[in-house]
JSON list of C-alpha atoms in Angstrom, two decimals:
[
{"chain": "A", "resi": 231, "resn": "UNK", "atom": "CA", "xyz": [94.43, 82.61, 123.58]},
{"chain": "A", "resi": 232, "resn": "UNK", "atom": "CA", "xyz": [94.10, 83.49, 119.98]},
{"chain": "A", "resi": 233, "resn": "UNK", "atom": "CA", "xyz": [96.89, 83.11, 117.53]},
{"chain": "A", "resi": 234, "resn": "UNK", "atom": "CA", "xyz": [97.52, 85.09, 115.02]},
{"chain": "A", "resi": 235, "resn": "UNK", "atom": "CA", "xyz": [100.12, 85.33, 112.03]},
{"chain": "A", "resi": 236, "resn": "UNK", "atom": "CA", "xyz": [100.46, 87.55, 109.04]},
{"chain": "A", "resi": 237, "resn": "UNK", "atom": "CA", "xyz": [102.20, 87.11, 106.00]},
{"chain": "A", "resi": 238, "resn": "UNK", "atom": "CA", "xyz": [102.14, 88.65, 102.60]},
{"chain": "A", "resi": 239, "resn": "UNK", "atom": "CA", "xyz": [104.74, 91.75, 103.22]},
{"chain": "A", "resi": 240, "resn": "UNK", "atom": "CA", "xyz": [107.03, 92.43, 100.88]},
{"chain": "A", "resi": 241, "resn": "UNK", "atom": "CA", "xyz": [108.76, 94.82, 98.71]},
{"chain": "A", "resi": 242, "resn": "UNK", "atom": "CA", "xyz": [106.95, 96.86, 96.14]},
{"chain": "A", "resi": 243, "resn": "UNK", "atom": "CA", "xyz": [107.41, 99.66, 94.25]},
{"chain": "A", "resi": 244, "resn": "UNK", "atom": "CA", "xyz": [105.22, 102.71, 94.06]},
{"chain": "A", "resi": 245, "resn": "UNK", "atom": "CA", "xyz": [101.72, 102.47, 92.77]},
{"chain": "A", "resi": 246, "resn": "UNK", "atom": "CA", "xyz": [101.89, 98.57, 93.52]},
{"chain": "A", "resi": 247, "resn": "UNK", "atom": "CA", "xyz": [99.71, 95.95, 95.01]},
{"chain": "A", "resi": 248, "resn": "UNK", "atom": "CA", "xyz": [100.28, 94.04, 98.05]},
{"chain": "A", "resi": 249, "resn": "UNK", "atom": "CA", "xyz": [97.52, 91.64, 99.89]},
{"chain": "A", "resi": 250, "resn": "UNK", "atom": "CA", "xyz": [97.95, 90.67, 103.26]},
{"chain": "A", "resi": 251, "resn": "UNK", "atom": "CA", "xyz": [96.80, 87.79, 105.12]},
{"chain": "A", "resi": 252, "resn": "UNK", "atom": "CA", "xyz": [96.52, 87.41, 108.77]},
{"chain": "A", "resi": 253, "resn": "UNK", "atom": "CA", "xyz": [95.42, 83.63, 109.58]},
{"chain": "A", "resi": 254, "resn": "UNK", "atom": "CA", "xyz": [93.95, 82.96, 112.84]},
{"chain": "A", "resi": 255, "resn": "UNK", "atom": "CA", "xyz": [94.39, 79.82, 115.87]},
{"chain": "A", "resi": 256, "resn": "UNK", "atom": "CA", "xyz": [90.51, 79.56, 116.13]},
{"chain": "A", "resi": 257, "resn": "UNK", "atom": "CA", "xyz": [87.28, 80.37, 114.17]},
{"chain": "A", "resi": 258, "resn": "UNK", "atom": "CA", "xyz": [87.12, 83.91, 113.31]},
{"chain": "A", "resi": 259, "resn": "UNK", "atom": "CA", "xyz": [83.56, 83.75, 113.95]},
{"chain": "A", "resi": 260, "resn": "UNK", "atom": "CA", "xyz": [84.16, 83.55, 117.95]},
{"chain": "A", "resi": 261, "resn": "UNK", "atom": "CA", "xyz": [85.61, 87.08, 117.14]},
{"chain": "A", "resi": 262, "resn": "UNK", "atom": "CA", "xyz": [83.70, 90.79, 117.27]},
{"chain": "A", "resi": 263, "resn": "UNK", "atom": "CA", "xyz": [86.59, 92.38, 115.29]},
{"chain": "A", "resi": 264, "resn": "UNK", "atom": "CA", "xyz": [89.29, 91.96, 113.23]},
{"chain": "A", "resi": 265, "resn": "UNK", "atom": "CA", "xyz": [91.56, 95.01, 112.50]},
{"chain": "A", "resi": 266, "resn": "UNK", "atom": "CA", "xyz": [94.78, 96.20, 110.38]},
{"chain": "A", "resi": 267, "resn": "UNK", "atom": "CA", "xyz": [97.35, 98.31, 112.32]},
{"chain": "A", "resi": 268, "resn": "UNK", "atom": "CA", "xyz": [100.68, 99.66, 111.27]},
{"chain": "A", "resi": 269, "resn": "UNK", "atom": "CA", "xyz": [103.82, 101.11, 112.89]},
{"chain": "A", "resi": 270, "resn": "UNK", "atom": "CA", "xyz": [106.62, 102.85, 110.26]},
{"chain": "A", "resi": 271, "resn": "UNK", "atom": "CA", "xyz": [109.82, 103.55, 111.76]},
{"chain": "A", "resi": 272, "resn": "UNK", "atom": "CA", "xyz": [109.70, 106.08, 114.54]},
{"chain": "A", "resi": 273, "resn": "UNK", "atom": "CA", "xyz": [106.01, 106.42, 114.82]},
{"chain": "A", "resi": 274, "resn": "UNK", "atom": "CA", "xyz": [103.71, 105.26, 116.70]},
{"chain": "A", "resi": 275, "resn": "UNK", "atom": "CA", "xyz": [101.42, 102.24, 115.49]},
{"chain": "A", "resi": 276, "resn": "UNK", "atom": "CA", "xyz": [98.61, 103.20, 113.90]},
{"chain": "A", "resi": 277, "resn": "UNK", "atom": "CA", "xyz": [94.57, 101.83, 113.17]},
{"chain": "A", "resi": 278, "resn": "UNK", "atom": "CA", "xyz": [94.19, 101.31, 109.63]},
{"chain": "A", "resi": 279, "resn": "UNK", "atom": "CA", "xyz": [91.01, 99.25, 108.47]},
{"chain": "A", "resi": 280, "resn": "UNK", "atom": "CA", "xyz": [88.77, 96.94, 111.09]},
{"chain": "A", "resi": 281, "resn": "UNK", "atom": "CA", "xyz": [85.88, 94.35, 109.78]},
{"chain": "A", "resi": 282, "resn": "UNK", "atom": "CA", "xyz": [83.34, 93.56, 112.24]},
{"chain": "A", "resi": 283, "resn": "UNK", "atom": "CA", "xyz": [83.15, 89.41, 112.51]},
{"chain": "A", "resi": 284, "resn": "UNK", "atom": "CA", "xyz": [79.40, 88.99, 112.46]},
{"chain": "A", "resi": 285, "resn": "UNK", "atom": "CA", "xyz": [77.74, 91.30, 109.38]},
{"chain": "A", "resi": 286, "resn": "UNK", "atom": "CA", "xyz": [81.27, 91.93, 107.76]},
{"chain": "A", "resi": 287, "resn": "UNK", "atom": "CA", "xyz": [80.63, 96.01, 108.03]},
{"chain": "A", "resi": 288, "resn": "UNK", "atom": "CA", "xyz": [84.10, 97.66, 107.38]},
{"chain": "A", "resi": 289, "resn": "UNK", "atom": "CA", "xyz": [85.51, 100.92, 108.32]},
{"chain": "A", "resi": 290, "resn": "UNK", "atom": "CA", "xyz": [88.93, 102.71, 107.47]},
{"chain": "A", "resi": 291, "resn": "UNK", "atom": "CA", "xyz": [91.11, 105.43, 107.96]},
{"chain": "A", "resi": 292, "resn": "UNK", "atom": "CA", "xyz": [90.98, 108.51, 105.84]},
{"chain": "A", "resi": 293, "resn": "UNK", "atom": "CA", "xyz": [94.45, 108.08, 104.62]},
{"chain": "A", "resi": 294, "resn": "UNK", "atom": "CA", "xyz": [93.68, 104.35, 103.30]},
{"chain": "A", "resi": 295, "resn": "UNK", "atom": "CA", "xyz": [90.10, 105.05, 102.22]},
{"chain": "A", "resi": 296, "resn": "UNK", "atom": "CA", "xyz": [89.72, 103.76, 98.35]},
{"chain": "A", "resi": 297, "resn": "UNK", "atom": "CA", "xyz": [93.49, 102.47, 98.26]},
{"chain": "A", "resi": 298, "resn": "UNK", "atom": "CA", "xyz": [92.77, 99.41, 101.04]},
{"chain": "A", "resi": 299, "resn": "UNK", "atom": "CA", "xyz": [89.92, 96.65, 101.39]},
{"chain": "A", "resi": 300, "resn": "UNK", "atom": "CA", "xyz": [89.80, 94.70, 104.47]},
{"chain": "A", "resi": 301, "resn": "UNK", "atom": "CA", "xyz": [87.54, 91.55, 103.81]},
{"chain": "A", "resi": 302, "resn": "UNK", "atom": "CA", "xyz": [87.55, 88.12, 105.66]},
{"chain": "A", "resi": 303, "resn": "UNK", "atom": "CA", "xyz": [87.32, 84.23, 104.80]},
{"chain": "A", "resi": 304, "resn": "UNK", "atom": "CA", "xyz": [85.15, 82.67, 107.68]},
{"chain": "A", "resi": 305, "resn": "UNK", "atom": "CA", "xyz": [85.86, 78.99, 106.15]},
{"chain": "A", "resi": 306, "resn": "UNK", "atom": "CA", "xyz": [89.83, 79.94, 106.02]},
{"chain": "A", "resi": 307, "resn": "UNK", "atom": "CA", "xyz": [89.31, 82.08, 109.41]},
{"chain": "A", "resi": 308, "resn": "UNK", "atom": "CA", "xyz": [91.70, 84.77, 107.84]},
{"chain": "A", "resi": 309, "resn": "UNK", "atom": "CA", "xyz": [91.58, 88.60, 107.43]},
{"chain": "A", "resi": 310, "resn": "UNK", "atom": "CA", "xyz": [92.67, 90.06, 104.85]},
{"chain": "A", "resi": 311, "resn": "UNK", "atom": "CA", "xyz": [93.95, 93.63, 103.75]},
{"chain": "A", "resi": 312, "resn": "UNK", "atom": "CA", "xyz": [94.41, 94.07, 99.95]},
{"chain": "A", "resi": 313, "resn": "UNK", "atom": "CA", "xyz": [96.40, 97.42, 99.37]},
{"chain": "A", "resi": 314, "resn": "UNK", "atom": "CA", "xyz": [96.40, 99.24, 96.16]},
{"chain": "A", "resi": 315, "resn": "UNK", "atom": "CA", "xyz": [98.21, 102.80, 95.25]},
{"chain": "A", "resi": 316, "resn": "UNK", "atom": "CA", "xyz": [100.77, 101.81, 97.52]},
{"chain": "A", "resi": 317, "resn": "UNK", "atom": "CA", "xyz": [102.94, 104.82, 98.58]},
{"chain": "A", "resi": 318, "resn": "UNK", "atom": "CA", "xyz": [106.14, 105.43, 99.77]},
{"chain": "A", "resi": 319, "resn": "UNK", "atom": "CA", "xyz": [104.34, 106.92, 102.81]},
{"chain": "A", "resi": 320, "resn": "UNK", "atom": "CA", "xyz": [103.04, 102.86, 103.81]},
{"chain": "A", "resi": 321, "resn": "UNK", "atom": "CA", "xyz": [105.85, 101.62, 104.03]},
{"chain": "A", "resi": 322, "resn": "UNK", "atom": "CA", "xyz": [105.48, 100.18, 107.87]},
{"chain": "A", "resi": 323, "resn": "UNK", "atom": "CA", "xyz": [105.22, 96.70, 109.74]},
{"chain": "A", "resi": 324, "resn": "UNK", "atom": "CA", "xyz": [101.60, 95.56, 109.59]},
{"chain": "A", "resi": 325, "resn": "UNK", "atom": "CA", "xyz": [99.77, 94.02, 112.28]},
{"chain": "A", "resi": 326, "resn": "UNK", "atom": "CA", "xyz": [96.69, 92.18, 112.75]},
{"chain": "A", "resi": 327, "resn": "UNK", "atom": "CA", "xyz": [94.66, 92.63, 116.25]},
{"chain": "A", "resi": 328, "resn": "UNK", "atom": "CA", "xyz": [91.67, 90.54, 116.71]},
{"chain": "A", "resi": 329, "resn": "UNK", "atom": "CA", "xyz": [89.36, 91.27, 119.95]},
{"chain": "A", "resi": 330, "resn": "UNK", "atom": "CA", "xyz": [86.85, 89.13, 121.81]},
{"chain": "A", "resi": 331, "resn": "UNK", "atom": "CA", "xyz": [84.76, 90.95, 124.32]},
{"chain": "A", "resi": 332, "resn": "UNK", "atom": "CA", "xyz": [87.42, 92.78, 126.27]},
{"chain": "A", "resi": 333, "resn": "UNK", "atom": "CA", "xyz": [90.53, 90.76, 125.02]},
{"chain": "A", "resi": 334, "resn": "UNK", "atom": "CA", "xyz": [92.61, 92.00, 122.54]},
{"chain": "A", "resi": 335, "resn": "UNK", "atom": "CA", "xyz": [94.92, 89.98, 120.36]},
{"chain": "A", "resi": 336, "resn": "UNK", "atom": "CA", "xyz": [98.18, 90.70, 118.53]},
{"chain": "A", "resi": 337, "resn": "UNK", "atom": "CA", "xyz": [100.25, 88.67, 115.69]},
{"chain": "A", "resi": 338, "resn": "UNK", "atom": "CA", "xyz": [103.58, 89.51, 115.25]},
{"chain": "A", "resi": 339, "resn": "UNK", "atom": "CA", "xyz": [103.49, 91.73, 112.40]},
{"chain": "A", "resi": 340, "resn": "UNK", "atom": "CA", "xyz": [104.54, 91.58, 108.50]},
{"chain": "A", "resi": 341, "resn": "UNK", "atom": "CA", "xyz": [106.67, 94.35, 106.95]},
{"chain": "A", "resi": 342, "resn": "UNK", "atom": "CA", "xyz": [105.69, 96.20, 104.20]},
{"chain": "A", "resi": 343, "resn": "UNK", "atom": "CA", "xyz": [108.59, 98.47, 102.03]},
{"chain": "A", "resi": 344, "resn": "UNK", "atom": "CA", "xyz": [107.58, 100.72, 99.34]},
{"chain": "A", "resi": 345, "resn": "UNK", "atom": "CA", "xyz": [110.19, 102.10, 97.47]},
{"chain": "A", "resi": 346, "resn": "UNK", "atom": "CA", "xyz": [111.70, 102.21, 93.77]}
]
């Protein structure tokens, strides 16, 4: 079972910068992919960003494209999403989700507020 905990949500105000961090119970490198969800209020959650483990290829959304970077520490097995532009419109609990062949993995999510 993998653990794994974000941190790094907080409140910022529009056109901000936030980096998250999403730490993980074992090496990162036992992983095929590490991934950024989100969930605002009433919605459902969301992909955002995913790194694969092994070659550190990255894909995003369109509406985070240029705005987030998803990159990873192997030595500090952590993800993490640095968010730039921040908009009113991210505002949303963050989640990391890590999978291993067919297991999937969830922390328990960091909120994010953007507002003035």
């Amino acid at each position: 079972q993998v653990q794994l905990v974000e941190s790094g949500g907080d409140l910022v105000q529009p056109g901000g910068s936030l980096r998250l961090s999403c730490g993980a119970s074992e090496l990162i490198s036992s992983l095929d992919f590490m991934s950024w969800y989100r969930q605002a209020p009433g919605k459902e959650r969301e992909w955002v960003a995913r790194i694969a483990i092994n070659d550190g290829r990255t894909f995003y959304e369109d509406f985070v494209k240029d705005r987030f970077t998803i990159s990873r520490d192997n030595a500090k097995n952590t993800v993490y999403l640095q968010m730039n532009s921040l908009e009113t419109e991210d505002t949303a609990v963050y989640y990391c989700h890590a999978v291993r062949g067919s297991r999937h993995y969830w922390g328990q999510g960091t909120q994010v507020t953007v507002s003035s």
